[in-house]
Structure formats: structure tokens, C-alpha cells
């Protein structure tokens, strides 16, 4: 029933790992050919693969794991998806119903374990319920503010003694769950009035625009208003970053001009971002002169961390449509923004050319210049997946995205190890697209066993390992806050990545001087059908800047090791 | 401020733990909690009293509403409402105390529902303040055991919390 349902639901790939409690399901998978199963090497990787796929395509990722350790291994991936509102359905095998509660072999209360990190969860109580429960799981995972849904399936539910008729439930109705639709027209009018009057406005887009497939409407709104546009880390790609209205993303390591503009603005129009602490810095000092319009599908996101002047609960798409049509109707000129734009350009100019010193010739490269080189060689068109650390921030700062869904990173949870499996999930489903993983030697080692999965299924991702021989981001904080006492942040005894990667049958390359950078990258990306791992030795002393000062306002930033605002 | 939030939720396994878990997960405070099925066996009604400023209460109601099992909820303290809690208390009652306890119980309109030569068991319903006052009046040296159900409540007048 489960496999028939998944096929009918249009699921092409699922990611998982077998075990006792899931074996009936695995047998059913074996006896059909519509739903393909990808065997990972660790259940966490299955969840990240499903997650990467979901982020790139907007469709829900599907995971299948066994009970107990299989399910608990998936927990980090579920939490990662939860924090970034990624649609995912995780099917967990469970011990037989009559054994539940008896500490049976491989029994874990996975519903209990995952309760705070799922949008919802179900336990199958009767085999006949399977299609409807799964339908509800997919419905909940994909609608409203998306998120992961766990379905716990006791083994006896998948081998019933009686036969039950299978009917694919076309519709689902739940009295206790109605995703929000259009925003309140009065509130939208208020927001538009503010937009008509603002002298120092800023548009702030979040991951909700990407998830809600409304980036085009967002761009139309920006064009119509000529407002400067910033995004959250998750919103990168919602607005073309090479466009002149884009002022970069904001927050802890966001652009100088975006953070300055936020602080000095008189109107922030936020669509689909949740004002988390890495975006706002100290909320008490946040945007002191701005009125704030906040559009979100999730009412609980509004007013959670900061006060909001015009809350609008609705889908980004519908609210943007309503805003655009209202703007067409309203009379009257908007204030001239040229002074505001001039100010922003000054901020921008004051920083350009001073962001980092690229290395030359035989020097160890700066991680920033490697990302810029990757951007060039992929013509800015790649799907870029990252792990977590300095390399992640450098990737976000120096790879410019012009399209949504191509920036794939664990923002909310910051999960090291996310990168490789997520990149695999993207590549498997988008074989014709360039998929690059930008990782660090620390993060990569958390999921490197998946190189094996890549060999099995022929998944030719390109891996750029920004190897600074240290847990760089931790080291940076230790430099700044602990007088450079580098407690446990130096990764000693690194493997010979080249040999390691080659032992799985992949191609490995190494760059240790600036002169080789472009040529080796060209060579790596020319190998279309191969997984290529490029080990790039970068300067371990480099820090990520700007960096907002703890407890400061948006505009309080360290700009280099010696300068601050 | 103290709020009484009354919730109709699916009468399903796991629903209660989701509500309770939400409070601890998000650092919200629960003072009392009371839950039972309703006339509609598919629904249970849960009443929780909590304290917090407006922003926190707004978050609590929004987060509760977001739970898939929650069908409907109301913050009773936003309007006129009736609040009741039941108390069962076992007190020492020997000698002169017997008359004293009996009189106090009558003043509070409680009932003595079980008796032994040395003990009274008393039942009392009322709002939380009244129960506190009664316990105070009995005095801590007579109290042997105190059981409170937690607050339940209902809106005054025409307002109804139903589907
Ligand atoms: C699973 C997990 N454990 C710990 C951390 C804390 N952490 C954040 S960044 C970082 C260092 C990452 O090192 P590396 O992958 O080499 O990247 P770099 O910062 O050096 O570029 C650590 C340990 C985390 N984010 N995730
Ligand atoms: Mg590193």
C-alpha cells in the first residue's frame, strides 16, 4: 500500500536504509519499478538528500528508515528541514504494535523524540488507514508553512493478515488544519500606503519567497517601486543579485550596505522571513526609525521577535499579487528616492575593493577568491550547496545568484554534514545542471561516507573543499572572543583526501597555490560525468567580515581584523 | 497577567503531549492544566492557565493554533467568563478542630464528603482565589493532603466554543 501510494503521489525517488522493522516495505519496493529507492550509507544522509531535492525542486522529499537507530539517525536531518521549513515526509519502521512500550529490540518512541522538530507526526493504527494517513502527511508537509512530517509504521501494519482495498485518496480534508490563503485587504492597503510615502524604504525577502514560488512577483514589486532589495540568508536568489537594486543579503555576515540600509530605513517591507537572531542582531536596537510591514504564512512568525506595525498573514504569492494590483490603482507620486539611493551607493563604494586581499602566485589562496573563481567557471548558473562554517558564509557572499532554489544551505540549524548528501539529492534529480558543493574539511568529514553512495548511483557532483585545516568558524570566534585560544578547533591528522576520494573511484584534484586556481577548476568542471573533489588549500587565518557586533544594532559591524563601524 | 486558554482538540493519542511539549519547548509557563473528552467523543477540551505579557500570550495562542491537533481555542480572559476549579482536601479533625473545620467548610460552601474519627475529607469548587483562601483558612497544620483539578472555564452569555 505504501509503495502504491507513493507512486500515485508522484514520488520518483525515496532515500533510505533498511532494517528489520522496515523489511516488508523494502520487499514491496523491490517488487515494483515506479518508485526508486536510493540506498545511502547513513540515515542522516537520507534526510539531507531528500531535503536538498526539496529545496531545489519545491517538491517534498521522501525518506524511509527502520525503527530505533535508523530513526534516531534521521533526527538531525529532520531538525534541519524543520528549521528551514522544508517539505519532507519521513517514514519510520516501528516494532510490532503489540510490542510497543515493552522496550522491544530496536524500539524508540520516535514520535516522542521528534515531536519538537516536526510540523506533525502520525502513527499508523490500522493497515487500512495507510493511504489516508500518508495523504495527510504529504498535504501537511507541503502546504502552508512547509515542514517535515514523520509517519511511524509498526511492522504488523505492513503485513496485514487480511487484505484491504487500496484507493488513492484524491482529496484530504482536516477540520483542524486550514492553511492560510489571501492576506487581509485592509492590512495590505495600509502597507501600500506606507510604501507610497516612504523616503528610505527597503524590501526584505526571505526563504518564504523561494518556498512559496513567488520570487517573480517579488521582483515585479521591487521594479515597480525602485526600492533597494535585501534578503535573508535563506532568501538568497529570490532577487537577482547582479541586478542594480540588489544590495546583498543582511545579518551577521551580511553586506555592509544591506545592514546599514536596514538600520537607517524608515520602512522595512519584509516578505517571508522570520527575523531570527542572526538576521536582526539585538532586537531592542533593531531598525530604530523604521515602520515594519511583515508578510508571512505563519501567524506565529509575526511579532515573535520584533514589534511589527503592519502584520499581514497570507501567502507571499497572494499578498504580492494584491500589493501589485493596488499599486496600479493608487494615485499620487511616491517620494523621490534618489537621495536614499545615493546614500546606499556611498555605503557600497566605501567598502568595494577592500573586502579581502586576493593571494597571488605561490601564496595560499583566500577562500573568497576561490568562491569567486567557482562563480566564474560555472557562469553563476550552478546549484550551490554548502556545509556550515566560514566556507558557507564566503559562498553566500561571493557567489552571486540570479535565480531562486540554487542556493542550498542549512540556515536555521546550521548542520555540518548537510552539504554532500544535499548536493547529491539535487544532482540526482537535476542531472543536467551543474551542482557544486562548497564545503570545509571539517564538515565534509561528517558525511563523507556518502562518497560511496555517489559511486553506486553515479552522482557526479563537484566538491570544492575549502581546506583551511581548521574548524575555521570556531577558530574565528576563538580569535575574537577567547584571545585566540584555539580549543579543539584545529583538525589534526586530516586524511589524504585525494587518496580517500580515489578509493571510491572518483576523481581528486588539489590546488595549493593561487596560480593554479582557474586552470584546475576549469579541468574539474570539464569532467561532466565524474564526481570531482577539489582540495583547495586556503589561508587558515582568514576571517569572515563584515561581522555584526554581538548585542549591537544592524549597523554595528566589524569590517576587518582592525576596523569597525 | 494570568490567562485561561481553553482548547478544543482532536481526541487522539499524542495530542496532549504536543500541547504540553509546546509549553516546555518554547519556555512558556503552565500553572494548571485540565483535560477531558467532550460530548463529542472525537474532541477533548483542554484548559490551561498561564501567565505572561501580551506578547507572550499572543505567541502562546498562535503556537497552539499552529498545532495540527488543535481545532479551536479561546482565551477566556479576554471576555466575561466563569472559572471553576475543584479541590479535595483531607484535614486532621479531632477535638475542637472538628467543629472549627466544619464551620469553615460551611462558610466557604464546601462539603464534607468523607469522615473518620480523626479526619474530614472536604470538597470545594470555586475560582482559584477562593480555593486558595479556603486552604489558608484551614491552616497548614491541619492539612494532610490537597488535590486540585486545575482550572476549567467557560465564557459568559451567548459565546460558545464549539465547531
Ligand atoms: C553538527 C555540527 N556540529 C558543530 C557545529 C559548530 N560549528 C559551526 S562551524 C564549525 C566549523 C566548521 O569547520 P569546517 O567545515 O572546516 O568549515 P570552516 O569554518 O573551516 O570553513 C563548527 C564546528 C555545527 N554547526 N554543526
Ligand atoms: Mg575548515
Short mmCIF file of N, CA and C in Angstrom, two decimals, chain A residues 82 115-116 119-121 140 145 174-177 298-300 302-304, chain B residues 10 17-18 21 25-26 42-43 55 59 62-63 66 68-71 163:
data_model
loop_
_atom_site.label_atom_id
_atom_site.label_comp_id
_atom_site.label_asym_id
_atom_site.label_seq_id
_atom_site.Cartn_x
_atom_site.Cartn_y
_atom_site.Cartn_z
N UNK A 82 13.14 21.07 9.49
CA UNK A 82 12.15 21.80 10.28
C UNK A 82 12.54 23.28 10.41
N UNK A 115 9.02 15.07 18.29
CA UNK A 115 7.88 15.97 18.46
C UNK A 115 8.21 17.45 18.30
N UNK A 116 9.29 17.95 18.92
CA UNK A 116 9.54 19.39 18.76
C UNK A 116 10.17 19.78 17.43
N UNK A 119 6.56 19.24 11.80
CA UNK A 119 5.32 20.01 11.68
C UNK A 119 4.18 19.18 12.27
N UNK A 120 4.22 17.89 12.03
CA UNK A 120 3.24 16.99 12.62
C UNK A 120 3.77 15.56 12.49
N UNK A 121 3.13 14.64 13.22
CA UNK A 121 3.53 13.24 13.05
C UNK A 121 2.31 12.35 13.20
N UNK A 140 0.11 18.03 4.72
CA UNK A 140 0.61 18.91 5.78
C UNK A 140 2.05 19.35 5.47
N UNK A 145 3.00 26.84 5.83
CA UNK A 145 4.45 26.87 6.01
C UNK A 145 4.92 25.43 6.00
N UNK A 174 -9.16 18.27 6.59
CA UNK A 174 -8.91 18.16 8.02
C UNK A 174 -9.52 19.38 8.70
N UNK A 175 -10.42 19.12 9.64
CA UNK A 175 -11.10 20.25 10.26
C UNK A 175 -10.15 21.12 11.08
N UNK A 176 -9.04 20.52 11.50
CA UNK A 176 -8.15 21.28 12.38
C UNK A 176 -6.97 21.88 11.63
N UNK A 177 -6.98 21.78 10.30
CA UNK A 177 -5.83 22.30 9.56
C UNK A 177 -6.30 22.96 8.27
N UNK A 298 2.85 32.07 8.25
CA UNK A 298 2.72 31.53 9.60
C UNK A 298 2.48 32.68 10.57
N UNK A 299 1.26 32.77 11.11
CA UNK A 299 0.97 33.90 12.01
C UNK A 299 1.93 33.97 13.18
N UNK A 300 2.42 32.81 13.63
CA UNK A 300 3.28 32.83 14.81
C UNK A 300 4.67 33.40 14.51
N UNK A 302 4.99 36.20 13.02
CA UNK A 302 4.82 37.66 13.06
C UNK A 302 4.76 38.13 14.51
N UNK A 303 5.59 39.09 14.83
CA UNK A 303 5.59 39.62 16.19
C UNK A 303 6.29 38.72 17.18
N UNK A 304 6.98 37.68 16.71
CA UNK A 304 7.64 36.75 17.63
C UNK A 304 8.89 37.37 18.23
N UNK B 10 -8.34 17.47 18.80
CA UNK B 10 -8.66 16.10 18.40
C UNK B 10 -8.36 15.17 19.56
N UNK B 17 0.38 15.41 24.46
CA UNK B 17 1.82 15.61 24.63
C UNK B 17 2.33 16.71 23.72
N UNK B 18 1.68 16.90 22.59
CA UNK B 18 2.10 18.01 21.73
C UNK B 18 1.83 19.35 22.38
N UNK B 21 4.20 19.61 25.40
CA UNK B 21 5.56 19.75 24.90
C UNK B 21 5.82 21.16 24.38
N UNK B 25 8.95 23.40 25.37
CA UNK B 25 9.85 23.68 24.25
C UNK B 25 10.07 25.17 24.07
N UNK B 26 9.00 25.94 24.23
CA UNK B 26 9.09 27.37 23.95
C UNK B 26 9.18 28.19 25.22
N UNK B 42 -14.92 12.68 19.62
CA UNK B 42 -13.71 12.90 18.82
C UNK B 42 -12.93 14.12 19.28
N UNK B 43 -13.52 14.85 20.24
CA UNK B 43 -12.86 16.07 20.69
C UNK B 43 -12.58 16.00 22.17
N UNK B 55 2.71 39.97 24.61
CA UNK B 55 3.47 39.37 23.51
C UNK B 55 3.57 37.85 23.68
N UNK B 59 1.98 34.81 21.41
CA UNK B 59 2.77 33.69 20.90
C UNK B 59 2.17 32.36 21.32
N UNK B 62 -0.90 31.68 19.24
CA UNK B 62 -0.53 31.41 17.84
C UNK B 62 0.14 30.04 17.70
N UNK B 63 1.04 29.74 18.61
CA UNK B 63 1.73 28.46 18.52
C UNK B 63 0.77 27.30 18.76
N UNK B 66 -1.26 26.63 15.77
CA UNK B 66 -0.47 26.03 14.71
C UNK B 66 -0.41 24.51 14.85
N UNK B 68 -1.41 20.92 14.69
CA UNK B 68 -2.42 20.35 13.80
C UNK B 68 -3.60 19.80 14.60
N UNK B 69 -3.36 19.26 15.78
CA UNK B 69 -4.45 18.66 16.56
C UNK B 69 -5.39 19.68 17.19
N UNK B 70 -4.96 20.91 17.26
CA UNK B 70 -5.82 21.92 17.89
C UNK B 70 -6.86 22.39 16.87
N UNK B 71 -8.13 22.22 17.24
CA UNK B 71 -9.18 22.58 16.30
C UNK B 71 -9.60 24.03 16.51
N UNK B 163 -17.54 23.60 17.40
CA UNK B 163 -17.09 23.56 16.00
C UNK B 163 -17.99 24.40 15.11
#
